[in-house]
PDB file of C-alpha atoms in Angstrom:
ATOM      1  CA  MET A1380      88.709 -35.411 -38.136  1.00  0.00           C
ATOM      2  CA  CYS A1381      84.972 -35.624 -39.323  1.00  0.00           C
ATOM      3  CA  ARG A1382      83.000 -32.567 -41.000  1.00  0.00           C
ATOM      4  CA  ILE A1383      79.457 -32.485 -41.005  1.00  0.00           C
ATOM      5  CA  ILE A1384      77.593 -30.095 -43.587  1.00  0.00           C
ATOM      6  CA  ILE A1385      74.184 -29.258 -42.703  1.00  0.00           C
ATOM      7  CA  GLU A1386      71.914 -27.440 -44.714  1.00  0.00           C
ATOM      8  CA  CYS A1387      69.208 -25.283 -43.600  1.00  0.00           C
ATOM      9  CA  CYS A1388      66.724 -22.441 -44.299  1.00  0.00           C
ATOM     10  CA  SER A1389      67.258 -20.541 -41.018  1.00  0.00           C
ATOM     11  CA  LEU A1390      69.126 -20.808 -38.060  1.00  0.00           C
ATOM     12  CA  SER A1391      65.806 -19.127 -36.030  1.00  0.00           C
ATOM     13  CA  ASN A1392      65.467 -22.117 -33.775  1.00  0.00           C
ATOM     14  CA  ILE A1393      69.014 -22.705 -32.746  1.00  0.00           C
ATOM     15  CA  ASP A1394      71.018 -21.550 -29.864  1.00  0.00           C
ATOM     16  CA  PRO A1395      73.173 -18.581 -30.473  1.00  0.00           C
ATOM     17  CA  ALA A1396      75.886 -20.360 -28.151  1.00  0.00           C
ATOM     18  CA  VAL A1397      75.361 -23.602 -30.575  1.00  0.00           C
ATOM     19  CA  VAL A1398      76.129 -21.126 -33.708  1.00  0.00           C
ATOM     20  CA  VAL A1399      79.247 -19.871 -32.019  1.00  0.00           C
ATOM     21  CA  VAL A1400      80.662 -23.336 -30.766  1.00  0.00           C
ATOM     22  CA  SER A1401      79.910 -24.826 -34.061  1.00  0.00           C
ATOM     23  CA  ALA A1402      81.505 -22.074 -36.089  1.00  0.00           C
ATOM     24  CA  ILE A1403      78.604 -21.875 -38.306  1.00  0.00           C
ATOM     25  CA  LYS A1404      78.237 -19.807 -41.196  1.00  0.00           C
ATOM     26  CA  THR A1405      75.388 -18.989 -43.094  1.00  0.00           C
ATOM     27  CA  VAL A1406      75.119 -18.095 -46.683  1.00  0.00           C
ATOM     28  CA  GLU A1407      71.847 -16.797 -48.168  1.00  0.00           C
ATOM     29  CA  TRP A1408      70.724 -18.418 -51.107  1.00  0.00           C
ATOM     30  CA  ASN A1409      69.964 -15.603 -53.785  1.00  0.00           C
ATOM     31  CA  GLU A1410      69.795 -14.970 -57.593  1.00  0.00           C
ATOM     32  CA  MET A1411      73.645 -13.945 -57.503  1.00  0.00           C
ATOM     33  CA  LEU A1412      74.516 -16.897 -55.774  1.00  0.00           C
ATOM     34  CA  GLN A1413      72.882 -19.191 -58.215  1.00  0.00           C
ATOM     35  CA  LYS A1414      74.049 -17.365 -61.266  1.00  0.00           C
ATOM     36  CA  ALA A1415      77.765 -17.648 -60.064  1.00  0.00           C
ATOM     37  CA  LEU A1416      77.087 -21.361 -59.583  1.00  0.00           C
ATOM     38  CA  ILE A1417      75.580 -21.933 -62.795  1.00  0.00           C
ATOM     39  CA  ARG A1418      78.588 -19.727 -64.603  1.00  0.00           C
ATOM     40  CA  GLY A1419      81.196 -21.813 -62.894  1.00  0.00           C
ATOM     41  CA  TRP A1420      79.757 -25.180 -63.918  1.00  0.00           C
ATOM     42  CA  ILE A1421      79.156 -23.878 -67.695  1.00  0.00           C
ATOM     43  CA  THR A1422      82.768 -22.354 -67.760  1.00  0.00           C
ATOM     44  CA  SER A1423      84.291 -25.580 -66.409  1.00  0.00           C
ATOM     45  CA  ASN A1424      82.315 -28.273 -68.194  1.00  0.00           C
ATOM     46  CA  THR A1425      82.106 -26.529 -71.667  1.00  0.00           C
ATOM     47  CA  LYS A1426      85.867 -26.210 -72.536  1.00  0.00           C
ATOM     48  CA  ASN A1427      85.959 -26.592 -76.361  1.00  0.00           C
ATOM     49  CA  ARG A1428      82.266 -26.603 -77.248  1.00  0.00           C
ATOM     50  CA  PRO A1429      80.634 -24.489 -79.850  1.00  0.00           C
ATOM     51  CA  ALA A1430      79.422 -21.111 -78.375  1.00  0.00           C
ATOM     52  CA  SER A1431      75.929 -22.498 -79.416  1.00  0.00           C
ATOM     53  CA  PHE A1432      76.507 -25.052 -77.110  1.00  0.00           C
ATOM     54  CA  VAL A1433      77.248 -22.843 -74.072  1.00  0.00           C
ATOM     55  CA  SER A1434      74.357 -20.143 -75.198  1.00  0.00           C
ATOM     56  CA  TYR A1435      72.029 -22.755 -74.995  1.00  0.00           C
ATOM     57  CA  LEU A1436      73.067 -23.944 -71.422  1.00  0.00           C
ATOM     58  CA  GLU A1437      72.798 -20.115 -70.489  1.00  0.00           C
ATOM     59  CA  LYS A1438      69.752 -19.514 -71.924  1.00  0.00           C
ATOM     60  CA  TYR A1439      67.905 -22.364 -70.680  1.00  0.00           C
ATOM     61  CA  MET A1440      69.420 -22.355 -67.068  1.00  0.00           C
ATOM     62  CA  GLY A1441      68.425 -18.570 -67.027  1.00  0.00           C
ATOM     63  CA  GLU A1442      64.738 -19.036 -68.259  1.00  0.00           C
ATOM     64  CA  SER A1443      63.824 -22.210 -67.256  1.00  0.00           C
ATOM     65  CA  LEU A1444      65.142 -22.645 -63.699  1.00  0.00           C
ATOM     66  CA  PRO A1445      63.178 -19.785 -61.744  1.00  0.00           C
ATOM     67  CA  LEU A1446      59.725 -21.210 -62.819  1.00  0.00           C
ATOM     68  CA  LEU A1447      60.959 -24.895 -62.013  1.00  0.00           C
ATOM     69  CA  PHE A1448      62.566 -24.137 -58.722  1.00  0.00           C
ATOM     70  CA  ALA A1449      59.159 -22.798 -57.556  1.00  0.00           C
ATOM     71  CA  THR A1450      57.219 -25.466 -58.966  1.00  0.00           C
ATOM     72  CA  ALA A1451      59.827 -28.108 -57.565  1.00  0.00           C
ATOM     73  CA  LYS A1452      59.701 -26.650 -54.265  1.00  0.00           C
ATOM     74  CA  ASP A1453      55.862 -26.940 -54.131  1.00  0.00           C
ATOM     75  CA  PHE A1454      55.692 -30.558 -54.716  1.00  0.00           C
ATOM     76  CA  THR A1455      58.825 -31.553 -53.133  1.00  0.00           C
ATOM     77  CA  GLY A1456      60.029 -29.020 -50.250  1.00  0.00           C
ATOM     78  CA  LEU A1457      63.529 -29.343 -51.392  1.00  0.00           C
ATOM     79  CA  SER A1458      65.752 -26.227 -51.352  1.00  0.00           C
ATOM     80  CA  GLU A1459      66.751 -24.343 -54.271  1.00  0.00           C
ATOM     81  CA  LEU A1460      70.673 -25.450 -53.550  1.00  0.00           C
ATOM     82  CA  THR A1461      69.747 -29.083 -53.290  1.00  0.00           C
ATOM     83  CA  LEU A1462      67.976 -29.105 -56.477  1.00  0.00           C
ATOM     84  CA  LEU A1463      70.555 -27.042 -58.436  1.00  0.00           C
ATOM     85  CA  ASN A1464      73.547 -29.297 -57.131  1.00  0.00           C
ATOM     86  CA  THR A1465      71.587 -32.217 -58.069  1.00  0.00           C
ATOM     87  CA  LEU A1466      70.983 -30.725 -61.677  1.00  0.00           C
ATOM     88  CA  LEU A1467      74.485 -30.258 -62.212  1.00  0.00           C
ATOM     89  CA  THR A1468      75.639 -33.326 -60.698  1.00  0.00           C
ATOM     90  CA  LEU A1469      73.176 -35.117 -63.272  1.00  0.00           C
ATOM     91  CA  LEU A1470      74.649 -32.898 -66.300  1.00  0.00           C
ATOM     92  CA  SER A1471      78.181 -33.680 -65.215  1.00  0.00           C
ATOM     93  CA  SER A1472      77.556 -37.190 -65.956  1.00  0.00           C
ATOM     94  CA  PHE A1473      76.254 -36.701 -69.641  1.00  0.00           C
ATOM     95  CA  ILE A1474      78.053 -33.505 -70.993  1.00  0.00           C
ATOM     96  CA  ASN A1475      80.873 -35.258 -72.351  1.00  0.00           C
ATOM     97  CA  ASP A1476      78.725 -37.771 -74.029  1.00  0.00           C
ATOM     98  CA  ILE A1477      76.529 -35.004 -75.947  1.00  0.00           C
ATOM     99  CA  LYS A1478      77.922 -34.143 -79.305  1.00  0.00           C
ATOM    100  CA  GLU A1479      75.406 -31.579 -80.784  1.00  0.00           C
ATOM    101  CA  ALA A1480      72.664 -29.123 -79.710  1.00  0.00           C
ATOM    102  CA  LYS A1481      69.901 -31.124 -80.038  1.00  0.00           C
ATOM    103  CA  GLN A1482      71.210 -33.529 -77.703  1.00  0.00           C
ATOM    104  CA  LEU A1483      72.075 -31.437 -75.312  1.00  0.00           C
ATOM    105  CA  LYS A1484      68.425 -30.073 -75.004  1.00  0.00           C
ATOM    106  CA  ILE A1485      66.957 -33.601 -74.539  1.00  0.00           C
ATOM    107  CA  VAL A1486      69.581 -34.345 -71.955  1.00  0.00           C
ATOM    108  CA  PHE A1487      69.080 -31.098 -70.332  1.00  0.00           C
ATOM    109  CA  ALA A1488      65.629 -31.433 -69.977  1.00  0.00           C
ATOM    110  CA  VAL A1489      65.676 -35.071 -68.827  1.00  0.00           C
ATOM    111  CA  CYS A1490      68.014 -34.270 -66.110  1.00  0.00           C
ATOM    112  CA  VAL A1491      65.764 -31.347 -64.802  1.00  0.00           C
ATOM    113  CA  VAL A1492      63.106 -33.715 -64.524  1.00  0.00           C
ATOM    114  CA  TRP A1493      65.080 -36.258 -62.538  1.00  0.00           C
ATOM    115  CA  ALA A1494      66.696 -33.645 -60.410  1.00  0.00           C
ATOM    116  CA  PHE A1495      63.745 -31.723 -59.567  1.00  0.00           C
ATOM    117  CA  PHE A1496      60.737 -34.162 -59.920  1.00  0.00           C
ATOM    118  CA  GLY A1497      62.134 -37.644 -59.259  1.00  0.00           C
ATOM    119  CA  THR A1498      60.564 -37.787 -55.909  1.00  0.00           C
ATOM    120  CA  VAL A1499      56.961 -36.398 -56.768  1.00  0.00           C
ATOM    121  CA  CYS A1500      54.476 -38.628 -55.551  1.00  0.00           C
ATOM    122  CA  GLN A1501      52.085 -40.309 -58.000  1.00  0.00           C
ATOM    123  CA  GLU A1502      49.213 -37.833 -57.241  1.00  0.00           C
ATOM    124  CA  ASN A1503      51.357 -34.814 -58.414  1.00  0.00           C
ATOM    125  CA  ARG A1504      52.864 -36.667 -61.485  1.00  0.00           C
ATOM    126  CA  LEU A1505      50.113 -35.360 -63.838  1.00  0.00           C
ATOM    127  CA  LYS A1506      50.392 -31.750 -62.787  1.00  0.00           C
ATOM    128  CA  VAL A1507      54.298 -31.896 -62.804  1.00  0.00           C
ATOM    129  CA  ASP A1508      53.997 -33.395 -66.456  1.00  0.00           C
ATOM    130  CA  LEU A1509      51.952 -30.841 -67.503  1.00  0.00           C
ATOM    131  CA  ILE A1510      54.431 -27.950 -66.342  1.00  0.00           C
ATOM    132  CA  VAL A1511      57.684 -29.774 -67.685  1.00  0.00           C
ATOM    133  CA  ARG A1512      55.773 -30.406 -71.277  1.00  0.00           C
ATOM    134  CA  LYS A1513      55.016 -26.495 -71.224  1.00  0.00           C
ATOM    135  CA  GLN A1514      58.391 -25.509 -70.450  1.00  0.00           C
ATOM    136  CA  PHE A1515      60.232 -27.800 -72.642  1.00  0.00           C
ATOM    137  CA  GLU A1516      57.836 -27.957 -75.810  1.00  0.00           C
ATOM    138  CA  GLY A1517      58.728 -30.297 -78.294  1.00  0.00           C
ATOM    139  CA  VAL A1518      60.864 -32.127 -76.317  1.00  0.00           C
ATOM    140  CA  PHE A1519      59.036 -35.299 -75.040  1.00  0.00           C
ATOM    141  CA  PRO A1520      56.530 -36.965 -76.893  1.00  0.00           C
ATOM    142  CA  SER A1521      53.192 -35.748 -76.866  1.00  0.00           C
ATOM    143  CA  ALA A1522      50.850 -37.233 -74.026  1.00  0.00           C
TER     144      ALA A1522
END
């Protein structure tokens, strides 16, 4: 048996019969779903961690992501779900090696840059660089 998962923003151009036969379900991406995914990831990946560690992730994911989603969408065209999934996958790769909050701040910023802006073309990199440096002030060396 083979399953194919297709992510799309709208089913407006798909024939209704195809939707029914394929048993396609749509999930509207919204802030509530985003928060639930982030909360679930934080809960499952921060066991036995200090409260400061968890609060840092909650703070930065809550404050930083909306602006970064909008910026990344403008430059890459990728959906928020794709961006968030990529970010959480990257963070999962590093989370067990992080020992203190200062390291977490740096790793989080680097993962955001790669997940959200790794595909940005050369001509937009300076614009993205300015936005990221402002968002993560003090994390990256000055230009």
